[in-house]
Coordinates of C-alpha atoms and ligand atoms in Angstrom, one line a residue:
X140 CA 48.6 -54.0 -76.0
X141 CA 49.0 -57.2 -77.9
X142 CA 48.1 -59.2 -74.8
X143 CA 46.2 -58.6 -71.6
X144 CA 47.5 -61.7 -69.8
X145 CA 50.2 -64.3 -70.1
X146 CA 49.4 -67.9 -70.7
X147 CA 50.1 -68.8 -67.1
X148 CA 47.9 -66.3 -65.4
X149 CA 44.2 -66.9 -65.7
X150 CA 42.3 -68.4 -62.8
X151 CA 38.7 -69.2 -61.9
X152 CA 38.3 -65.6 -60.5
X153 CA 38.9 -64.3 -64.1
X154 CA 35.8 -66.1 -65.5
X155 CA 33.7 -63.7 -67.6
X156 CA 36.6 -61.4 -68.5
X157 CA 37.5 -60.7 -72.1
X158 CA 41.2 -61.3 -72.6
X159 CA 43.9 -61.3 -75.3
X160 CA 46.7 -63.8 -75.2
X161 CA 49.8 -64.3 -77.3
X162 CA 52.0 -67.4 -77.5
X163 CA 53.0 -70.6 -79.3
X164 CA 50.6 -73.3 -80.4
X165 CA 51.6 -76.2 -78.2
X166 CA 49.0 -78.6 -79.6
X167 CA 45.9 -78.3 -81.9
X168 CA 43.1 -80.9 -81.5
X169 CA 39.8 -81.2 -83.3
X170 CA 37.1 -82.6 -81.0
X171 CA 33.8 -83.1 -82.5
X172 CA 33.9 -79.9 -84.5
X173 CA 35.5 -77.9 -81.8
X174 CA 39.2 -76.9 -82.1
X175 CA 41.3 -76.9 -78.9
X176 CA 44.6 -75.1 -78.9
X177 CA 46.9 -75.3 -75.9
X178 CA 48.6 -71.9 -76.0
X179 CA 52.1 -71.8 -74.4
X180 CA 54.5 -69.1 -73.3
X181 CA 57.2 -68.9 -70.6
X182 CA 54.6 -68.5 -67.9
X183 CA 52.4 -71.5 -68.7
X184 CA 49.7 -72.9 -70.8
X185 CA 46.1 -72.0 -71.4
X186 CA 43.4 -74.0 -73.2
X187 CA 41.6 -72.1 -76.0
X188 CA 38.4 -73.3 -77.7
X189 CA 37.2 -72.3 -81.2
X190 CA 33.6 -73.0 -81.9
X191 CA 32.4 -72.4 -85.5
X192 CA 29.2 -71.0 -83.9
X193 CA 31.2 -68.2 -82.2
X194 CA 33.2 -67.3 -85.3
X195 CA 33.6 -69.4 -88.5
X196 CA 36.5 -67.2 -89.6
X197 CA 38.4 -67.8 -86.4
X198 CA 37.6 -71.5 -86.5
X199 CA 39.0 -71.7 -90.0
X200 CA 42.2 -70.0 -89.1
X201 CA 42.6 -72.0 -85.9
X202 CA 42.2 -75.3 -87.8
X203 CA 45.0 -74.3 -90.1
X204 CA 47.5 -73.6 -87.3
X205 CA 50.3 -76.1 -86.5
X206 CA 52.5 -76.6 -83.5
X207 CA 54.9 -73.7 -82.8
X208 CA 52.9 -71.2 -84.8
X209 CA 52.9 -67.9 -83.0
X210 CA 49.3 -66.6 -82.5
X211 CA 47.3 -64.0 -80.8
X212 CA 43.8 -64.8 -79.6
X213 CA 41.0 -62.8 -78.1
X214 CA 38.0 -64.3 -76.2
X215 CA 36.1 -64.8 -73.0
X216 CA 37.4 -66.7 -69.9
X217 CA 35.0 -69.6 -69.0
X218 CA 35.0 -72.1 -66.2
X219 CA 35.8 -75.6 -67.3
X220 CA 33.1 -78.1 -66.6
X221 CA 34.0 -79.8 -63.3
X222 CA 35.0 -83.1 -64.9
X223 CA 37.4 -81.2 -67.3
X224 CA 39.3 -79.3 -64.7
X225 CA 43.1 -80.1 -65.0
X226 CA 44.7 -79.9 -61.6
X227 CA 48.2 -80.3 -63.1
X228 CA 47.9 -77.0 -64.9
X229 CA 47.9 -73.7 -63.0
X230 CA 45.3 -72.4 -65.5
X231 CA 43.5 -75.7 -65.4
X232 CA 40.2 -74.4 -63.9
X233 CA 39.5 -72.2 -67.0
X234 CA 39.5 -72.1 -70.8
X235 CA 39.0 -69.3 -73.3
X236 CA 36.2 -69.3 -75.8
X237 CA 38.0 -67.5 -78.6
X238 CA 36.3 -64.9 -80.9
X239 CA 39.4 -63.9 -82.8
X240 CA 42.7 -65.3 -83.8
X241 CA 45.7 -63.8 -85.7
X242 CA 48.6 -65.8 -86.9
X243 CA 51.7 -63.6 -86.0
X244 CA 54.1 -66.1 -87.5
X245 CA 54.2 -69.6 -88.9
X246 CA 56.7 -72.3 -88.0
X247 CA 58.4 -75.1 -89.8
X248 CA 57.9 -78.5 -88.2
X249 CA 60.4 -78.6 -85.3
X250 CA 63.0 -81.4 -85.6
X251 CA 62.0 -82.9 -82.3
X252 CA 58.9 -82.6 -80.1
X253 CA 59.2 -79.7 -77.6
X254 CA 58.2 -81.7 -74.6
X255 CA 60.0 -83.7 -72.0
X256 CA 60.4 -86.5 -74.6
X257 CA 63.1 -84.2 -76.1
X258 CA 65.5 -85.4 -73.3
X259 CA 65.8 -88.6 -75.3
X260 CA 66.7 -86.7 -78.5
X261 CA 70.4 -86.7 -79.5
X262 CA 72.0 -83.8 -77.6
X263 CA 73.7 -82.6 -80.8
X264 CA 70.3 -82.0 -82.3
X265 CA 69.1 -80.2 -79.3
X266 CA 72.1 -78.0 -79.3
X267 CA 71.9 -77.2 -83.0
X268 CA 68.3 -76.0 -82.4
X269 CA 68.9 -74.7 -78.9
X270 CA 66.3 -71.9 -79.3
X271 CA 63.7 -74.7 -79.8
X272 CA 65.1 -76.8 -77.0
X273 CA 64.9 -73.8 -74.7
X274 CA 61.2 -73.4 -75.5
X275 CA 60.5 -76.5 -73.5
X276 CA 58.9 -75.8 -70.2
X277 CA 61.6 -77.9 -68.4
X278 CA 64.4 -75.9 -69.9
X279 CA 62.6 -72.7 -69.2
X280 CA 62.1 -73.6 -65.6
X281 CA 65.8 -74.3 -65.3
X282 CA 66.8 -71.0 -66.7
X283 CA 64.2 -69.2 -64.5
X284 CA 65.7 -70.9 -61.4
X285 CA 69.2 -69.9 -62.6
X286 CA 68.1 -66.4 -62.8
X287 CA 66.4 -66.5 -59.3
X288 CA 69.5 -68.0 -57.7
X289 CA 71.8 -65.4 -59.3
X290 CA 69.4 -62.6 -58.2
X291 CA 69.3 -64.0 -54.7
X292 CA 73.1 -64.1 -54.6
X293 CA 73.3 -60.5 -55.8
X294 CA 70.8 -59.3 -53.2
X295 CA 72.5 -61.3 -50.4
X296 CA 76.0 -60.0 -51.2
X297 CA 74.7 -56.4 -51.7
X298 CA 73.1 -56.6 -48.2
X299 CA 76.5 -57.7 -46.9
X300 CA 78.1 -54.6 -48.4
X301 CA 79.8 -56.3 -51.3
X302 CA 80.2 -54.3 -54.5
X303 CA 80.0 -55.8 -57.9
X304 CA 83.0 -54.9 -60.1
X305 CA 83.7 -56.0 -63.6
X306 CA 87.2 -57.1 -64.4
X307 CA 88.7 -57.5 -67.9
X308 CA 88.1 -60.3 -70.3
X309 CA 91.2 -59.4 -72.3
X310 CA 94.0 -60.0 -69.8
X311 CA 97.1 -61.8 -68.9
X312 CA 97.4 -65.5 -68.0
X313 CA 96.7 -66.4 -64.4
X314 CA 97.5 -69.8 -63.0
X315 CA 94.4 -71.9 -62.2
X316 CA 95.7 -75.1 -63.6
X317 CA 94.2 -75.1 -67.1
X318 CA 95.4 -74.0 -70.5
X319 CA 94.6 -70.4 -71.5
X320 CA 92.4 -69.2 -74.4
X321 CA 94.6 -66.7 -76.2
X322 CA 93.6 -63.7 -78.3
X323 CA 96.2 -62.3 -80.7
X324 CA 96.8 -58.6 -80.5
X325 CA 96.6 -56.6 -83.8
X326 CA 98.5 -53.6 -82.5
X327 CA 101.3 -55.6 -80.9
X328 CA 102.3 -58.2 -83.4
X329 CA 103.2 -61.5 -81.8
X330 CA 101.6 -60.7 -78.5
X331 CA 98.5 -62.2 -77.0
X332 CA 95.9 -61.6 -74.4
X333 CA 94.7 -64.5 -72.3
X334 CA 91.0 -64.8 -71.4
X335 CA 90.7 -65.1 -67.6
X336 CA 90.7 -68.5 -66.1
X337 CA 89.4 -66.6 -63.0
X338 CA 89.5 -62.9 -62.0
X339 CA 91.9 -64.0 -59.3
X340 CA 94.6 -61.3 -59.5
X341 CA 92.2 -58.5 -60.3
X342 CA 90.1 -59.3 -57.2
X343 CA 93.2 -59.3 -55.1
X344 CA 94.3 -56.0 -56.6
X345 CA 90.8 -54.6 -55.8
X346 CA 91.5 -55.5 -52.2
X347 CA 94.8 -53.6 -52.4
X348 CA 92.7 -50.7 -53.9
X349 CA 90.7 -50.6 -50.7
X350 CA 87.4 -51.9 -52.1
X351 CA 87.1 -54.2 -49.0
X352 CA 84.4 -56.5 -50.4
X353 CA 84.1 -57.4 -54.0
X354 CA 81.9 -59.8 -56.0
X355 CA 81.3 -60.6 -59.6
X356 CA 79.1 -63.1 -61.5
X357 CA 82.2 -63.8 -63.6
X358 CA 82.7 -65.6 -66.8
X359 CA 85.8 -67.8 -66.7
X360 CA 87.6 -69.5 -69.6
X361 CA 89.6 -72.7 -69.3
X362 CA 90.9 -74.7 -72.3
X363 CA 90.7 -78.0 -70.5
X364 CA 91.1 -81.5 -71.8
X365 CA 87.7 -83.1 -72.5
X366 CA 86.8 -84.2 -69.1
X367 CA 83.3 -85.1 -68.1
X368 CA 80.9 -82.1 -67.8
X369 CA 83.3 -79.2 -68.2
X370 CA 82.6 -76.2 -70.4
X371 CA 85.3 -74.0 -72.0
X372 CA 83.5 -71.0 -70.5
X373 CA 81.6 -71.1 -67.3
X374 CA 80.3 -68.8 -64.6
X375 CA 81.6 -68.3 -61.1
X376 CA 80.2 -66.4 -58.2
X377 CA 83.6 -64.8 -57.4
X378 CA 84.2 -62.9 -54.2
X379 CA 87.0 -61.4 -52.2
X380 CA 87.2 -59.7 -48.7
X381 CA 89.7 -57.8 -46.7
X382 CA 90.5 -58.3 -43.0
X383 CA 89.0 -61.7 -42.9
X384 CA 89.5 -65.2 -41.5
X385 CA 88.6 -68.5 -43.2
X386 CA 85.8 -68.9 -40.7
X387 CA 84.4 -65.5 -41.5
X388 CA 84.3 -66.4 -45.2
X389 CA 82.7 -69.8 -44.5
X390 CA 80.0 -68.2 -42.4
X391 CA 79.3 -65.6 -45.1
X392 CA 79.0 -68.3 -47.7
X393 CA 76.8 -70.4 -45.5
X394 CA 74.3 -67.6 -45.7
X395 CA 74.8 -67.2 -49.5
X396 CA 74.0 -70.9 -49.9
X397 CA 70.9 -70.7 -47.8
X398 CA 69.7 -67.8 -49.9
X399 CA 70.4 -69.8 -53.1
X400 CA 68.6 -72.8 -51.8
X401 CA 65.5 -70.7 -50.9
X402 CA 65.6 -69.1 -54.4
X403 CA 65.5 -72.5 -55.9
X404 CA 62.6 -73.5 -53.8
X405 CA 64.4 -75.8 -51.3
X406 CA 64.2 -75.8 -47.5
X407 CA 67.1 -73.9 -45.9
X408 CA 69.9 -76.2 -44.7
X409 CA 70.8 -76.1 -41.1
X410 CA 73.6 -73.6 -40.5
X411 CA 76.4 -73.5 -39.9
X412 CA 77.1 -76.0 -42.7
X413 CA 79.3 -78.9 -41.5
X414 CA 83.0 -78.5 -41.6
X415 CA 85.8 -81.1 -41.7
X416 CA 89.5 -81.0 -42.4
X417 CA 91.0 -82.3 -45.6
X418 CA 92.8 -84.9 -43.5
X419 CA 89.5 -86.1 -42.0
X420 CA 87.8 -86.2 -45.3
X421 CA 90.5 -88.3 -46.9
X422 CA 90.7 -90.6 -43.8
X423 CA 87.0 -91.2 -43.5
X424 CA 85.7 -90.9 -47.0
X425 CA 88.8 -91.3 -49.2
X426 CA 87.9 -88.1 -51.0
X427 CA 88.4 -84.3 -50.7
X428 CA 84.8 -84.0 -51.9
X429 CA 82.9 -86.5 -49.7
X430 CA 79.3 -87.3 -50.5
X431 CA 77.6 -87.0 -47.1
X432 CA 74.2 -88.0 -48.2
X433 CA 74.9 -91.5 -46.8
X434 CA 77.2 -93.2 -44.2
X435 CA 79.5 -96.1 -45.0
X436 CA 82.4 -94.0 -43.7
X437 CA 85.8 -95.7 -43.4
X438 CA 86.8 -96.9 -39.9
X439 CA 90.5 -97.2 -39.0
X440 CA 91.1 -100.7 -37.5
X441 CA 94.9 -100.5 -37.5
X442 CA 95.0 -100.5 -33.7
X443 CA 92.7 -103.6 -33.6
X444 CA 94.7 -105.7 -36.0
X445 CA 98.2 -104.6 -35.0
X446 CA 100.3 -107.7 -34.3
X447 CA 97.2 -109.9 -34.7
X448 CA 96.7 -113.4 -36.1
X449 CA 95.8 -112.4 -39.6
X450 CA 99.2 -111.9 -41.2
X451 CA 98.1 -109.8 -44.2
X452 CA 96.7 -107.1 -41.9
X453 CA 99.5 -107.3 -39.3
X454 CA 102.2 -107.1 -42.0
X455 CA 100.6 -104.1 -43.7
X456 CA 100.5 -102.2 -40.4
X457 CA 104.1 -103.2 -39.6
X458 CA 105.2 -101.7 -42.9
X459 CA 103.6 -98.4 -41.9
X460 CA 100.3 -99.0 -43.7
X461 CA 96.7 -99.0 -42.3
X462 CA 93.8 -101.4 -42.1
X463 CA 90.5 -99.7 -42.8
X464 CA 87.0 -101.0 -43.5
X465 CA 83.6 -99.8 -44.6
X466 CA 80.3 -101.3 -43.7
X467 CA 78.4 -101.6 -46.9
X468 CA 75.2 -102.0 -44.9
X469 CA 72.6 -104.3 -46.4
X470 CA 74.8 -105.7 -49.2
X471 CA 75.6 -109.2 -47.6
X472 CA 73.8 -110.8 -50.6
X473 CA 75.8 -108.9 -53.2
X474 CA 76.4 -111.2 -56.2
X475 CA 79.8 -112.8 -56.6
X476 CA 80.2 -110.9 -59.8
X477 CA 79.9 -107.6 -58.0
X478 CA 82.4 -108.5 -55.3
X479 CA 84.8 -109.7 -58.1
X480 CA 84.4 -106.4 -59.8
X481 CA 85.2 -104.5 -56.6
X482 CA 88.2 -106.8 -56.0
X483 CA 89.5 -106.0 -59.5
X484 CA 89.1 -102.4 -58.8
X485 CA 91.1 -102.7 -55.5
X486 CA 93.9 -104.5 -57.5
X487 CA 93.9 -101.7 -60.1
X488 CA 94.3 -99.3 -57.2
X489 CA 97.5 -101.2 -56.2
X490 CA 96.1 -103.4 -53.4
X491 CA 96.8 -107.1 -53.1
X492 CA 93.1 -107.8 -53.0
X493 CA 89.9 -107.0 -51.1
X494 CA 89.0 -108.8 -47.9
X495 CA 85.3 -109.0 -47.0
X496 CA 82.8 -110.5 -44.6
X497 CA 79.2 -111.3 -45.5
X498 CA 77.1 -111.1 -42.3
X499 CA 74.3 -113.6 -42.8
X500 CA 70.7 -113.1 -41.6
X501 CA 71.4 -115.3 -38.5
X502 CA 74.3 -113.0 -37.7
X503 CA 77.0 -115.6 -38.7
X504 CA 80.0 -114.2 -40.5
X505 CA 80.8 -115.8 -43.9
X506 CA 84.4 -115.0 -44.9
X507 CA 87.6 -116.8 -45.6
X508 CA 89.5 -114.5 -43.1
X509 CA 87.5 -114.5 -39.9
X510 CA 89.0 -117.8 -38.8
X511 CA 92.2 -115.7 -38.2
X512 CA 90.4 -113.1 -36.0
X513 CA 90.5 -113.4 -32.2
X514 CA 87.3 -112.9 -30.2
X515 CA 88.6 -109.5 -29.0
X516 CA 89.1 -108.4 -32.7
X517 CA 85.7 -109.6 -33.6
X518 CA 84.1 -107.6 -30.7
X519 CA 86.0 -104.5 -31.6
X520 CA 85.0 -104.9 -35.3
X521 CA 81.4 -105.3 -34.5
X522 CA 81.4 -102.2 -32.3
X523 CA 83.4 -99.9 -34.6
X524 CA 81.5 -100.8 -37.7
X525 CA 78.1 -101.3 -36.0
X526 CA 77.8 -104.6 -37.7
X527 CA 74.3 -106.1 -38.1
X528 CA 72.8 -109.1 -40.0
X529 CA 72.7 -108.4 -43.8
X530 CA 75.9 -106.2 -43.8
X531 CA 78.9 -106.6 -46.1
X532 CA 82.2 -105.4 -44.6
X533 CA 85.0 -104.5 -47.0
X534 CA 88.6 -104.2 -45.8
X535 CA 91.7 -102.7 -47.4
X536 CA 95.2 -102.9 -46.0
X537 CA 98.1 -101.0 -47.5
X538 CA 99.7 -97.5 -47.5
X539 CA 97.1 -94.9 -46.4
X540 CA 96.9 -93.1 -49.8
X541 CA 96.0 -96.4 -51.6
X542 CA 93.6 -97.6 -49.0
X543 CA 91.8 -94.2 -49.1
X544 CA 91.6 -94.1 -52.8
X545 CA 90.2 -97.6 -53.2
X546 CA 87.8 -97.6 -50.2
X547 CA 86.7 -94.1 -51.2
X548 CA 85.6 -95.4 -54.6
X549 CA 84.1 -98.6 -53.2
X550 CA 82.1 -96.5 -50.7
X551 CA 80.4 -94.6 -53.6
X552 CA 79.8 -97.8 -55.6
X553 CA 78.4 -99.7 -52.5
X554 CA 76.2 -96.7 -51.6
X555 CA 74.7 -96.7 -55.1
X556 CA 74.4 -100.5 -55.1
X557 CA 72.6 -100.4 -51.8
X558 CA 70.3 -97.5 -52.9
X559 CA 71.6 -95.7 -49.9
X560 CA 72.1 -92.3 -51.7
X561 CA 68.9 -90.3 -51.6
X562 CA 68.7 -88.4 -55.0
X563 CA 66.7 -85.5 -53.5
X564 CA 68.9 -84.8 -50.5
X565 CA 71.3 -81.9 -50.2
X566 CA 74.4 -82.6 -48.1
X567 CA 76.8 -79.8 -47.9
X568 CA 80.2 -79.7 -46.2
X569 CA 83.2 -77.5 -46.0
X570 CA 86.6 -79.2 -46.4
X571 CA 89.3 -77.1 -44.8
X572 CA 93.1 -77.1 -44.4
X573 CA 94.0 -78.5 -47.8
X574 CA 97.7 -79.2 -48.4
X575 CA 99.5 -76.2 -49.8
X576 CA 101.3 -78.2 -52.4
X577 CA 101.1 -81.5 -54.3
X578 CA 103.9 -83.2 -56.2
X579 CA 103.8 -83.6 -59.9
X580 CA 104.7 -86.9 -61.5
X581 CA 108.2 -85.5 -62.0
X582 CA 108.4 -84.8 -58.3
X583 CA 108.1 -81.0 -58.6
X584 CA 106.0 -79.0 -56.1
X585 CA 102.9 -77.4 -57.5
X586 CA 100.2 -75.4 -55.8
X587 CA 97.1 -77.4 -54.9
X588 CA 94.9 -74.3 -55.1
X589 CA 96.9 -71.5 -56.7
X590 CA 100.2 -69.9 -55.8
X591 CA 98.6 -66.9 -54.1
X592 CA 97.3 -69.1 -51.3
X593 CA 98.6 -68.5 -47.8
X594 CA 100.0 -71.4 -45.7
X595 CA 98.7 -72.2 -42.3
X596 CA 100.7 -70.0 -40.0
X597 CA 101.7 -73.0 -37.8
X598 CA 103.2 -74.8 -40.7
X599 CA 105.5 -72.1 -42.1
X600 CA 108.6 -73.7 -40.5
X601 CA 107.9 -76.8 -42.6
X602 CA 108.2 -74.9 -45.9
X603 CA 111.9 -75.6 -46.4
X604 CA 112.0 -79.1 -44.8
X605 CA 108.8 -81.0 -45.6
X606 CA 106.7 -78.7 -47.9
X607 CA 104.2 -81.4 -48.7
X608 CA 103.2 -81.4 -45.1
X609 CA 102.3 -77.7 -45.1
X610 CA 98.6 -77.0 -44.7
X611 CA 97.1 -74.1 -46.7
X612 CA 94.5 -71.7 -45.4
X613 CA 92.4 -73.1 -48.3
X614 CA 88.8 -74.5 -48.2
X615 CA 86.3 -76.0 -50.5
X616 CA 82.5 -76.2 -50.3
X617 CA 81.1 -79.5 -51.3
X618 CA 77.6 -80.6 -52.2
X619 CA 76.6 -84.2 -52.6
X620 CA 80.2 -85.2 -53.6
X621 CA 80.6 -82.4 -56.0
X622 CA 83.0 -79.5 -55.4
X623 CA 80.9 -76.4 -55.6
X624 CA 83.8 -74.0 -55.1
X625 CA 86.8 -73.1 -53.1
X626 CA 89.0 -70.4 -52.0
X627 CA 91.7 -69.3 -49.7
X628 CA 93.4 -66.7 -47.6
X629 CA 96.0 -65.0 -49.8
X630 CA 99.6 -64.1 -49.2
X631 CA 99.7 -60.4 -48.6
X632 CA 103.5 -60.0 -47.9
X633 CA 105.4 -59.3 -51.1
X634 CA 108.6 -61.1 -49.9
X635 CA 106.7 -64.1 -48.9
X636 CA 104.9 -64.3 -52.2
X637 CA 108.3 -64.1 -54.0
X638 CA 109.6 -66.9 -51.8
X639 CA 106.6 -69.0 -52.6
X640 CA 107.0 -68.6 -56.3
X641 CA 110.6 -69.7 -55.8
X642 CA 109.6 -72.8 -53.9
X643 CA 107.4 -73.6 -57.0
X644 CA 110.6 -73.6 -59.1
X645 CA 110.0 -70.3 -60.9
X646 CA 113.2 -68.4 -61.7
X647 CA 113.4 -64.8 -60.6
X648 CA 113.1 -63.5 -64.2
X649 CA 109.9 -65.4 -64.8
X650 CA 108.5 -64.3 -61.4
X651 CA 109.1 -60.7 -62.5
X652 CA 107.7 -61.3 -66.0
X653 CA 104.5 -63.0 -64.9
X654 CA 103.8 -61.6 -61.5
X655 CA 105.9 -58.5 -61.1
X656 CA 102.8 -56.3 -61.1
X657 CA 101.2 -58.3 -58.2
X658 CA 104.3 -58.4 -56.1
X659 CA 104.8 -54.6 -56.6
X660 CA 101.2 -54.0 -55.6
X661 CA 101.6 -56.1 -52.5
X662 CA 104.4 -53.8 -51.5
X663 CA 102.1 -50.7 -51.2
X664 CA 100.1 -51.7 -48.1
X665 CA 98.1 -54.7 -49.2
X666 CA 95.5 -55.6 -46.5
X667 CA 95.2 -59.2 -45.4
X668 CA 92.5 -60.7 -47.6
X669 CA 90.9 -63.9 -48.9
X670 CA 88.0 -65.1 -50.9
X671 CA 86.4 -67.8 -52.8
X672 CA 84.6 -68.7 -56.1
X673 CA 81.6 -70.9 -56.4
X674 CA 80.7 -72.6 -59.7
X675 CA 77.3 -71.1 -60.5
X676 CA 76.5 -73.6 -63.3
X677 CA 77.2 -76.6 -61.0
X678 CA 75.3 -75.2 -58.2
X679 CA 72.2 -74.5 -60.3
X680 CA 72.6 -78.0 -61.9
X681 CA 72.4 -79.6 -58.5
X682 CA 69.6 -77.3 -57.2
X683 CA 67.4 -78.2 -60.2
X684 CA 68.3 -81.9 -60.3
X685 CA 69.8 -81.7 -63.8
X686 CA 72.6 -84.2 -64.7
X687 CA 74.8 -81.9 -66.7
X688 CA 75.9 -78.2 -66.5
X689 CA 74.9 -78.0 -70.2
X690 CA 71.3 -78.3 -69.0
X691 CA 71.5 -75.0 -67.0
X692 CA 73.6 -73.0 -69.5
X693 CA 71.5 -71.2 -72.2
X694 CA 74.0 -71.8 -75.0
X695 CA 76.5 -74.3 -74.0
X696 CA 79.2 -75.9 -76.1
X697 CA 79.3 -79.6 -76.8
X698 CA 81.8 -81.9 -75.0
X699 CA 84.1 -81.3 -78.0
X700 CA 84.0 -77.6 -77.1
X701 CA 82.1 -76.4 -80.2
X702 CA 78.9 -74.4 -80.6
X703 CA 76.8 -76.4 -83.0
X704 CA 74.2 -73.7 -83.4
X705 CA 76.5 -70.8 -84.4
X706 CA 79.0 -73.2 -86.0
X707 CA 81.9 -71.9 -83.8
X708 CA 84.9 -72.1 -83.8
X709 CA 85.0 -71.4 -87.6
X710 CA 87.6 -70.5 -90.2
X711 CA 88.2 -66.8 -90.8
X712 CA 89.3 -65.1 -94.0
X713 CA 93.0 -64.5 -94.8
X714 CA 92.6 -60.8 -94.4
X715 CA 91.5 -61.1 -90.8
X716 CA 94.4 -63.4 -90.2
X717 CA 96.9 -61.0 -91.8
X718 CA 95.6 -58.2 -89.6
X719 CA 96.4 -60.1 -86.5
X720 CA 99.7 -61.4 -87.8
X721 CA 98.7 -65.0 -87.8
X722 CA 99.5 -67.7 -90.3
X723 CA 97.8 -71.1 -89.7
X724 CA 99.6 -74.4 -90.2
X725 CA 96.5 -76.6 -90.1
X726 CA 93.7 -76.2 -92.6
X727 CA 90.3 -75.6 -91.2
X728 CA 87.9 -78.5 -91.8
X729 CA 85.5 -78.0 -94.7
X730 CA 82.2 -76.5 -93.7
X731 CA 79.4 -78.9 -93.3
X732 CA 76.7 -77.2 -95.4
Ligands
LIG817 N1 90.3 -68.2 -58.2 C1 89.9 -69.4 -57.5 C2 89.2 -70.4 -58.5 O1 88.8 -70.0 -59.5 C3 88.9 -69.2 -56.4 C4 89.5 -68.4 -55.3 O2 90.6 -68.7 -54.8 O3 88.9 -67.4 -54.9 O4 89.2 -71.6 -58.2

């Protein structure tokens, strides 16, 4: 055996043992004739001492090592003197007095130091040398947690009688709202596979195949525009179940989340996780992914100000709008500049302006608008918003959608400004009953989730009259203002599925071409079914406190969707292009050698 222990293993109880360790030289220090090497591997770090009195040959070799050399040492475990014990290191009670050393491989000088300081190194450099970046203990811990979470999820789902099934990567386009990655076919000139944006249709087909409960840690591919923190390929915990209600799925996923939290070393959240409807989320938080780590929820004051003395509010309500406010607690002293910025933001959002009240320390209200308020209005305001000295009250009055959008954004900004959002808290919520459709800018209906989503049974009569009012049996799970995942109950009636594609404006020929297989399959006894997918990358990112999904993916692409380490995408030779019947119109950029 090359090694008897890992670099994270030795404790005081091992003192006196002869051991062999392998690893990377983290640091080499010369201290009054003794050489100290901190030896590192995935499991930890161990201090090794070379004394010329023990072995001059070993000392000579140790002295010639450099950071990132790969070495093997043999020696005896000794207790560190009491004043040298390092409580921050798991192996900090011991050190190894080395008798032998072998250099297994040398290393060039790394382009950046492999410690936490590397977080300040340009990300492109880290990604070009990702194998070095991943040697850092921080990155190793993140990938270890990712593994632990994935493993816990697998075990949990297995215990719930889910079976893991792999679905194809070379497939046909499925609508999830992004552009497809296409792969040309060599054997069918002019035809293309699409990489899956999600295994959506396959998992539904597996329910039709009687598999009852499916899951997959599934790679998905979406060629999206460069929005913040997206990756062209990412991983979903994808699941589907037969004979199931939305509540059943939510309860099951509650347990999955608790298992993932435990695997990442966090206390279990109280179950069931909170649930709120989409309408409530929009109305109270102005967002379908509310951050519930803090309060400052919107209060509807329309009933208070209806027909009141402050005309701006009264008129907005008369026109069918609403008056809402948030209590930005503790921000009464916010600088003018800040309030001006927020007012500009409100105007950008289509509002006439932003009304506010600063509640002074003595309780007096400082605001140009309070003189228009009656005593009854003031009392109602104080109660509804729980107003106290030091608070800043922000009002918006307009159509509900605008008010929600603006106050929703201001709530997040105010929460941050007041330091009211605890960074280490985990606030989950389900958001249920999403609308089935949204309107595109051209006024067409499009699915808010995907076109396989079933409507709420009570709303089916509205499909032909006011489709935008139809609620879907769709739900999202949200953590700290981030959508972790979502899913729905699916349509299992072939005629209804056909009708829904029609409502989305698809002509019959296109329905047959794109979804004929699915509609046919629904016709052979499809069970009622539903499911959901959770973004594994995002979940792990939040669980380890990283700020980007790139930090929890071993080999991510840059924000420009390239792999800097492998140099992909790259040009291919003409022969390969001929084989797949492709002629390019754009020349590939010259290689940066
Ligand atoms: N396929 C959906 C998605 O990727 C999830 C689902 O409906 O199960 O968002």
